[in-house]
Coordinates of C-alpha atoms in Angstrom, one line a residue:
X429 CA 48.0 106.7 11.6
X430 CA 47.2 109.7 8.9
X431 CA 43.9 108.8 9.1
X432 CA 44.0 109.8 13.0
X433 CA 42.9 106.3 13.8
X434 CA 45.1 103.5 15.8
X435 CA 45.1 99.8 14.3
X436 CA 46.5 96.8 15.2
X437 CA 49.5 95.9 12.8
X438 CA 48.8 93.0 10.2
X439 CA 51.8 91.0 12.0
X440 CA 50.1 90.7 15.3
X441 CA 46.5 90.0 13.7
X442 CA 48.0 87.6 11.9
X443 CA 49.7 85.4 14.8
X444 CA 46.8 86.1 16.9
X445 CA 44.7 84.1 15.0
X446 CA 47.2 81.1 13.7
X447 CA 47.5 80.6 17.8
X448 CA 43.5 80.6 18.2
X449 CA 42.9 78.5 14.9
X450 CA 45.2 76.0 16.2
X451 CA 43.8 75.8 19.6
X452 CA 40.6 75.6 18.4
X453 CA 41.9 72.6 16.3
X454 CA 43.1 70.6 19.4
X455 CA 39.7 71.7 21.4
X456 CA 37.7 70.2 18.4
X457 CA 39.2 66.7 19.0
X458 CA 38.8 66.5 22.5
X459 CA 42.2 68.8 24.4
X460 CA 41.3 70.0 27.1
X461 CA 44.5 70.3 29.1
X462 CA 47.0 73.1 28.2
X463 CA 50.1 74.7 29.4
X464 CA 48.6 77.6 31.7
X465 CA 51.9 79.8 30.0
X466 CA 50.1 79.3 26.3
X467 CA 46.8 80.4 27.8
X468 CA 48.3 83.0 30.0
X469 CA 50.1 84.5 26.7
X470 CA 47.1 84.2 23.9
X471 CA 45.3 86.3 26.8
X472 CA 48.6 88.5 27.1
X473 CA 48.2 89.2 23.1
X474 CA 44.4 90.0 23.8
X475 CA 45.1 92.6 26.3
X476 CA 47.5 93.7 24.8
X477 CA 45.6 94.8 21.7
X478 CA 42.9 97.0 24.4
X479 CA 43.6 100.0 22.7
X480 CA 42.1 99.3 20.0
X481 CA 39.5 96.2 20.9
X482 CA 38.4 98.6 24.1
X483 CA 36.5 97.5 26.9
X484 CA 35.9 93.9 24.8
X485 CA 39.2 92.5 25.2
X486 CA 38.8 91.8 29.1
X487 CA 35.0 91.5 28.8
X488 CA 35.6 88.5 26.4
X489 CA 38.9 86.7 28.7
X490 CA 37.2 86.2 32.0
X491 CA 36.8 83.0 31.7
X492 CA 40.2 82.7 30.0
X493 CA 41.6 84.6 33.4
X494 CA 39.4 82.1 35.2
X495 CA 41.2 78.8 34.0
X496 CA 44.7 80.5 34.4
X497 CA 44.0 81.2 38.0
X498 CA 43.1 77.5 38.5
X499 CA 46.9 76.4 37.7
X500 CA 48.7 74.6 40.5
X501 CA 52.1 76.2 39.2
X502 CA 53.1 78.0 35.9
X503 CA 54.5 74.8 35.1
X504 CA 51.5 73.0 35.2
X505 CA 48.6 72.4 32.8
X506 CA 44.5 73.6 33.0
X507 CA 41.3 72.8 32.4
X508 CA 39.6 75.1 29.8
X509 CA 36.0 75.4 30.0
X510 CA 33.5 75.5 27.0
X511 CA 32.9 79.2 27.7
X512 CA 36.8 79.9 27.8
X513 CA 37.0 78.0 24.1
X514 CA 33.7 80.2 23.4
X515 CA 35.3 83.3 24.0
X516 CA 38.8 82.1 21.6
X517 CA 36.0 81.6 18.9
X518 CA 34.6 85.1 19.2
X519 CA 38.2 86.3 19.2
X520 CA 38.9 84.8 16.2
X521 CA 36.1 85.7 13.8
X522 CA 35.6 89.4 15.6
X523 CA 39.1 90.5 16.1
X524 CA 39.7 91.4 11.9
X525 CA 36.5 93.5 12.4
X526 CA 37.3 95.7 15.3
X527 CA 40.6 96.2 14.2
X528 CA 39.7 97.4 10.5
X529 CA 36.9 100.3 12.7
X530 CA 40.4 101.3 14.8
X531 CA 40.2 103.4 17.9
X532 CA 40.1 107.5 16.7
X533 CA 43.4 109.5 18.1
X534 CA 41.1 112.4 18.3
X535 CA 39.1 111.9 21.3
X536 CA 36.0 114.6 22.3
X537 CA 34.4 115.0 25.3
X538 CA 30.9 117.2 25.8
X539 CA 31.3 120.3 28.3
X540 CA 28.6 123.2 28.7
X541 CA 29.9 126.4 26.7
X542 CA 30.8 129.2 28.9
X543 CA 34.2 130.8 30.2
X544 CA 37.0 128.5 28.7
X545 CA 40.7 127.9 29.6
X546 CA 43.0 126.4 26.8
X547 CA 45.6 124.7 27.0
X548 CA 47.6 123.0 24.4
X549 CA 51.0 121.5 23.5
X550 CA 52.9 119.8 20.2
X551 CA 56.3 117.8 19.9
X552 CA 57.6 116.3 16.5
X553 CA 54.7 113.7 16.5
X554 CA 52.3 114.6 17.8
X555 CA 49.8 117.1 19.2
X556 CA 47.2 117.6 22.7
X557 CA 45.5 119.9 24.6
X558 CA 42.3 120.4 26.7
X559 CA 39.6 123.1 27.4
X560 CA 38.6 123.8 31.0
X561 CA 36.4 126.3 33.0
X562 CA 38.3 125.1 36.1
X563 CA 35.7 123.6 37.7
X564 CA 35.9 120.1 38.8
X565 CA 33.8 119.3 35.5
X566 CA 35.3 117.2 33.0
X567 CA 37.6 118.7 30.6
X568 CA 37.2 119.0 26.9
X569 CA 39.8 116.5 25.6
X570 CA 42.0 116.5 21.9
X571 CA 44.9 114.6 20.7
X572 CA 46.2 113.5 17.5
X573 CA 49.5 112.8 16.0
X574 CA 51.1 115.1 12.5
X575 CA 51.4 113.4 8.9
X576 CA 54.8 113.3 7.1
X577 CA 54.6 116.2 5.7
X578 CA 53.4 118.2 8.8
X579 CA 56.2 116.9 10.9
X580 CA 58.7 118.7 8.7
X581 CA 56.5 121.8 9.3
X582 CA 58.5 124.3 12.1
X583 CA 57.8 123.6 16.1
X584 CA 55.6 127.3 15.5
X585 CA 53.6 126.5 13.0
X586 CA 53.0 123.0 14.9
X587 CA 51.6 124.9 18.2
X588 CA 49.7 127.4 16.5
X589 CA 48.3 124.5 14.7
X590 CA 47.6 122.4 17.8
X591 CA 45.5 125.6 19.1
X592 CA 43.7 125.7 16.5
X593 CA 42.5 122.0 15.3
X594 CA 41.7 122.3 19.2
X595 CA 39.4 125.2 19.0
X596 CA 37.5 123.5 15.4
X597 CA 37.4 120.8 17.4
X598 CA 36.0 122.3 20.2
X599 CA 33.4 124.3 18.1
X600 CA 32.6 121.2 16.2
X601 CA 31.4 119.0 19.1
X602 CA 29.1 121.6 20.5
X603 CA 27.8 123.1 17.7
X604 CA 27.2 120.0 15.1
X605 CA 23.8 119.1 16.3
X606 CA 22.8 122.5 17.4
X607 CA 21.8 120.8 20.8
X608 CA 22.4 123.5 22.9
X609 CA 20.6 126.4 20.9
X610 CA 17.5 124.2 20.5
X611 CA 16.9 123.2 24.4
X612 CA 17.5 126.8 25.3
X613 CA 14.7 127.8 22.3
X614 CA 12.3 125.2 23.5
X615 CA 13.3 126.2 27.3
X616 CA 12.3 129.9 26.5
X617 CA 9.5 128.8 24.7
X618 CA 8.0 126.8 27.6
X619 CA 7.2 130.2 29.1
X620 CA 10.0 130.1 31.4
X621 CA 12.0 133.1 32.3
X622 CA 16.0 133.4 31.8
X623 CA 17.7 133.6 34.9
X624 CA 15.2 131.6 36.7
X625 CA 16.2 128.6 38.4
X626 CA 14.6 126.2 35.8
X627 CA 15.9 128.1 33.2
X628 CA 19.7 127.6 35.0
X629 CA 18.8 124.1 34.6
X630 CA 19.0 123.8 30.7
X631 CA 23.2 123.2 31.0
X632 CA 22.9 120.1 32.9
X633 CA 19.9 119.4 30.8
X634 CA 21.9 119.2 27.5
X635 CA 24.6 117.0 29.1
X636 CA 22.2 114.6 30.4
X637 CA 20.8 114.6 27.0
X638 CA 24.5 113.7 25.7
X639 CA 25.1 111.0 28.1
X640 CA 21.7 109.1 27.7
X641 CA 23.9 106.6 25.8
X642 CA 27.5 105.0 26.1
X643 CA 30.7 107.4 25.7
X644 CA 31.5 105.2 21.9
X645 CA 27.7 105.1 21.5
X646 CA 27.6 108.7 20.7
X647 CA 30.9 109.3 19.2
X648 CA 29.3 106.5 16.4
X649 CA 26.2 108.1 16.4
X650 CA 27.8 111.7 15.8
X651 CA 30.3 110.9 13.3
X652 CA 27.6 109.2 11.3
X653 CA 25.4 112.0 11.7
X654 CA 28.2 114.5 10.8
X655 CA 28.7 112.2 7.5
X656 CA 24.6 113.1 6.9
X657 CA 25.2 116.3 7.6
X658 CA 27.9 116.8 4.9
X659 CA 26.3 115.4 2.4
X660 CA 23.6 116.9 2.5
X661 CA 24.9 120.4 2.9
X662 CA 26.2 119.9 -0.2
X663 CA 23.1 119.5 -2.1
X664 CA 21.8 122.7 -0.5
X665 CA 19.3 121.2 1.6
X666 CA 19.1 120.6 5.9
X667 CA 20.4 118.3 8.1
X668 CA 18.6 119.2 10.8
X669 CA 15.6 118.9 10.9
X670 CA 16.0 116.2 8.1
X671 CA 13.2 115.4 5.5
X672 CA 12.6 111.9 5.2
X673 CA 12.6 111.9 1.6
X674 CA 16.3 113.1 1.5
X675 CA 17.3 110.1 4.0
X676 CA 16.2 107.8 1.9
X677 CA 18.0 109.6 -0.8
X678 CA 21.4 109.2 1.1
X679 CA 21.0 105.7 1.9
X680 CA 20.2 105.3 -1.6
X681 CA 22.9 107.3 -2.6
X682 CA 25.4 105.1 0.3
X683 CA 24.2 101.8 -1.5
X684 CA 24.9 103.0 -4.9
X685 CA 28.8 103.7 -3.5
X686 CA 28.7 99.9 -2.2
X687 CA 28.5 100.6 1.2
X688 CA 28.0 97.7 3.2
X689 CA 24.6 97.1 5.9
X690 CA 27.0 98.1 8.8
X691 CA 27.5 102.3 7.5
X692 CA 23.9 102.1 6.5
X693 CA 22.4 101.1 9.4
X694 CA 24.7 103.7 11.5
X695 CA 23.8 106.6 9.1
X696 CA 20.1 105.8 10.2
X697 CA 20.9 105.2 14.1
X698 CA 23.2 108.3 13.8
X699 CA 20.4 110.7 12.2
X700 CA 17.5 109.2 14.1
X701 CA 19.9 109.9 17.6
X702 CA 20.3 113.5 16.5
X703 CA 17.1 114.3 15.8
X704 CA 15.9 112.9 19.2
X705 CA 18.2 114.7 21.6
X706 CA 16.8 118.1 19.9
X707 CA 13.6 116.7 20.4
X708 CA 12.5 117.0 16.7
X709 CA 10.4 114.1 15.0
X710 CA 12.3 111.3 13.7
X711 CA 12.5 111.2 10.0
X712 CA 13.9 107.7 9.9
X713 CA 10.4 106.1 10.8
X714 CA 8.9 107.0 7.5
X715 CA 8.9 104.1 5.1
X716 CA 11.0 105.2 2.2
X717 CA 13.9 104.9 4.8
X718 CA 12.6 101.7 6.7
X719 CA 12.3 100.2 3.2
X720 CA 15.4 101.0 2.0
X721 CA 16.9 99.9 5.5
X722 CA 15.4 96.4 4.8
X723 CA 16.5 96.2 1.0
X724 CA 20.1 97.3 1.8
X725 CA 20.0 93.7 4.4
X726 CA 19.7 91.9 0.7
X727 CA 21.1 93.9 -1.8
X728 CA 24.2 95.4 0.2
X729 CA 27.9 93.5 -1.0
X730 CA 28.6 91.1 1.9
X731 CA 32.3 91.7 2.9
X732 CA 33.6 88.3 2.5
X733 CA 36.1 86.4 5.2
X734 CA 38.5 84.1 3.9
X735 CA 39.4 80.9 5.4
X736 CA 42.7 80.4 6.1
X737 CA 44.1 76.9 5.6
X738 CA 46.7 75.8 8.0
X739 CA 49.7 75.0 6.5
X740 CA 52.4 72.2 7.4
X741 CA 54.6 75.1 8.4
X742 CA 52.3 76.8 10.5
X743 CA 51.8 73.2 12.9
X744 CA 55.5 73.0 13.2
X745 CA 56.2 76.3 14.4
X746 CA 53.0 76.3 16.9
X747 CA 54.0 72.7 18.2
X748 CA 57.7 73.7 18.6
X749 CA 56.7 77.0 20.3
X750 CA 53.9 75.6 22.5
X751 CA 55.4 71.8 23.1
X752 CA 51.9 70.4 24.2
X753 CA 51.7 67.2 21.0
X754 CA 53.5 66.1 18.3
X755 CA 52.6 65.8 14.7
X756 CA 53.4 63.3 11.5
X757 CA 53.0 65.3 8.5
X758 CA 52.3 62.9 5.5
X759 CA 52.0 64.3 2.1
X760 CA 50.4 62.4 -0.8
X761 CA 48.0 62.9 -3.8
X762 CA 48.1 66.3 -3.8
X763 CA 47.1 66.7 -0.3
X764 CA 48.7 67.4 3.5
X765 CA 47.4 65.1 5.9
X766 CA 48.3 65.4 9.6
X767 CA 48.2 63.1 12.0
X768 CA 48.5 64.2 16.1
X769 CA 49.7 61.9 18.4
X770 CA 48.8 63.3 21.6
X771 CA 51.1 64.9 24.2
X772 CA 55.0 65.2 24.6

């Protein structure tokens, strides 16, 4: 939560996938039939994780929703289908991942810079506010919730503060890729006149340039490109337009930190997508950066996934809980062995 991003707590992660390794278990050796309350409550625990998973977690339990609405009675058992057992398998090797990228509290929305009304509020936790022109155009959005140390700060210094993370913030999405100065530059360049009618057209221009991908697309692409950006500021050099030379340089640098392929191959999505929208050439193309792309795939660390083993104590608490078979649990030579004996 200091970070500004939402997670999913360890606990929940943690029963979420005992339930789906066990009922991948019994789908491995032929179950087909469960009660429709166990498959209505794994996609209950799904759901109820959307804030962080996003649009995913009902993309990825429609056929789940599918076999539930199937039941005779919530007393009753269902079919699962391959593609509902599919989805409980994506679940439980993605759900780890998603959760450790979180959902940002800080949320930014692209308006066209003119006449602004601000408005803002702060309690004890937390902080919000939005930027308007009172239009029917979409708002510039902010929220975000205080550290320890700022909640013990007085309720002034938390509103003045809440203005003005709004305002950065506000600056900050409108600004950090310098879209809007360089379509009115090319605009004005073109040979067309301000206060003509094309020239009126630039605004709407610039958002459609923002929108040409999804709402999470960009906020990726920009936060990766805002991590370029400071970097290379640093070393007294451009981010925009970028040499390619000094990509390569970062990735090079990012690999040398032990970043993984994922932040590499968004810093080079990120700076490419910049440099795009501004309509500058696209320094990622060159080959010291494609190279270094293609080496980071081999030489990058591999973040690696431990299997969980399923424990005697695990069975018994998923069996009593869910009631659909009963287990012998024999223990010998070192070794548990289980043995199912079909339903109660």
């Amino acid at each position: 939560m200091i970070e500004g991003v939402i997670r999913i707590t360890e606990k929940r992660i943690e029963k979420l996938l005992r339930i789906l390794e066990v009922f991948r278990i019994q789908f491995h050796y032929g179950i087909r039939l469960f009660r429709v309350k166990f498959i209505a409550s794994l996609v209950g625990q799904i759901i109820s994780m959307q804030p962080v998973l996003g649009d995913q977690a009902r993309l990825r339990t429609r056929y789940l929703y599918q076999c539930i609405l199937q039941r005779a009675s919530w007393n009753a058992k269902v079919l699962v289908s391959t593609d509902a057992f599919e989805e409980c398998i994506f679940w439980e090797h993605k759900v780890e991942s998603f959760n450790e990228i979180g959902y940002r509290l800080s949320q930014l929305t692209y308006n066209v810079p003119q006449d602004y009304y601000v408005f803002s509020d702060a309690s004890g936790t937390g902080f919000g506010g939005f930027v308007t022109t009172g239009s029917e155009d979409e708002p510039l959005e902010m929220f975000g919730s205080w550290s320890m140390a700022e909640q013990a700060e007085s309720s002034t210094w938390r509103e003045l503060e809440a203005v003005k993370r709004l305002l950065i913030n506000f600056v900050n999405i409108l600004s950090g890729i310098t879209l809007d100065n360089t379509v009115k530059e090319t605009v004005q360049d073109s040979g067309i006149e301000v206060g003509s009618y094309m020239y009126e057209l630039y605004p709407k221009m610039c958002e459609l340039l923002i929108n040409s991908k999804s709402d999470n697309t960009v906020k990726s692409y920009f936060n990766s490109y805002k991590r370029w950006e400071r970097f290379i500021t640093l070393q007294g050099h451009k981010s925009l337009p970028a040499q390619p030379v000094h990509v390569a340089l970062y990735l090079t640098h990012l690999l040398n930190n032990n970043s993984t392929c994922h932040p590499i191959s968004n810093a080079v999505y990120g700076i490419k997508w910049a440099h795009e929208i501004n309509g500058l050439n696209d320094p990622t193309s060159n080959t010291f950066v494609t190279s270094i792309l293609e080496a980071s795939k081999r030489v990058a660390p591999k973040k690696d996934r431990k299997e969980r083993s399923i424990t005697p104590e695990t069975l018994i608490e998923l069996c009593d809980m869910l009631k659909i078979f009963r287990f012998t649990c024999y223990k010998g030579f070192g070794d548990d062995f289980f043995e199912f004996s079909g339903f109660s």
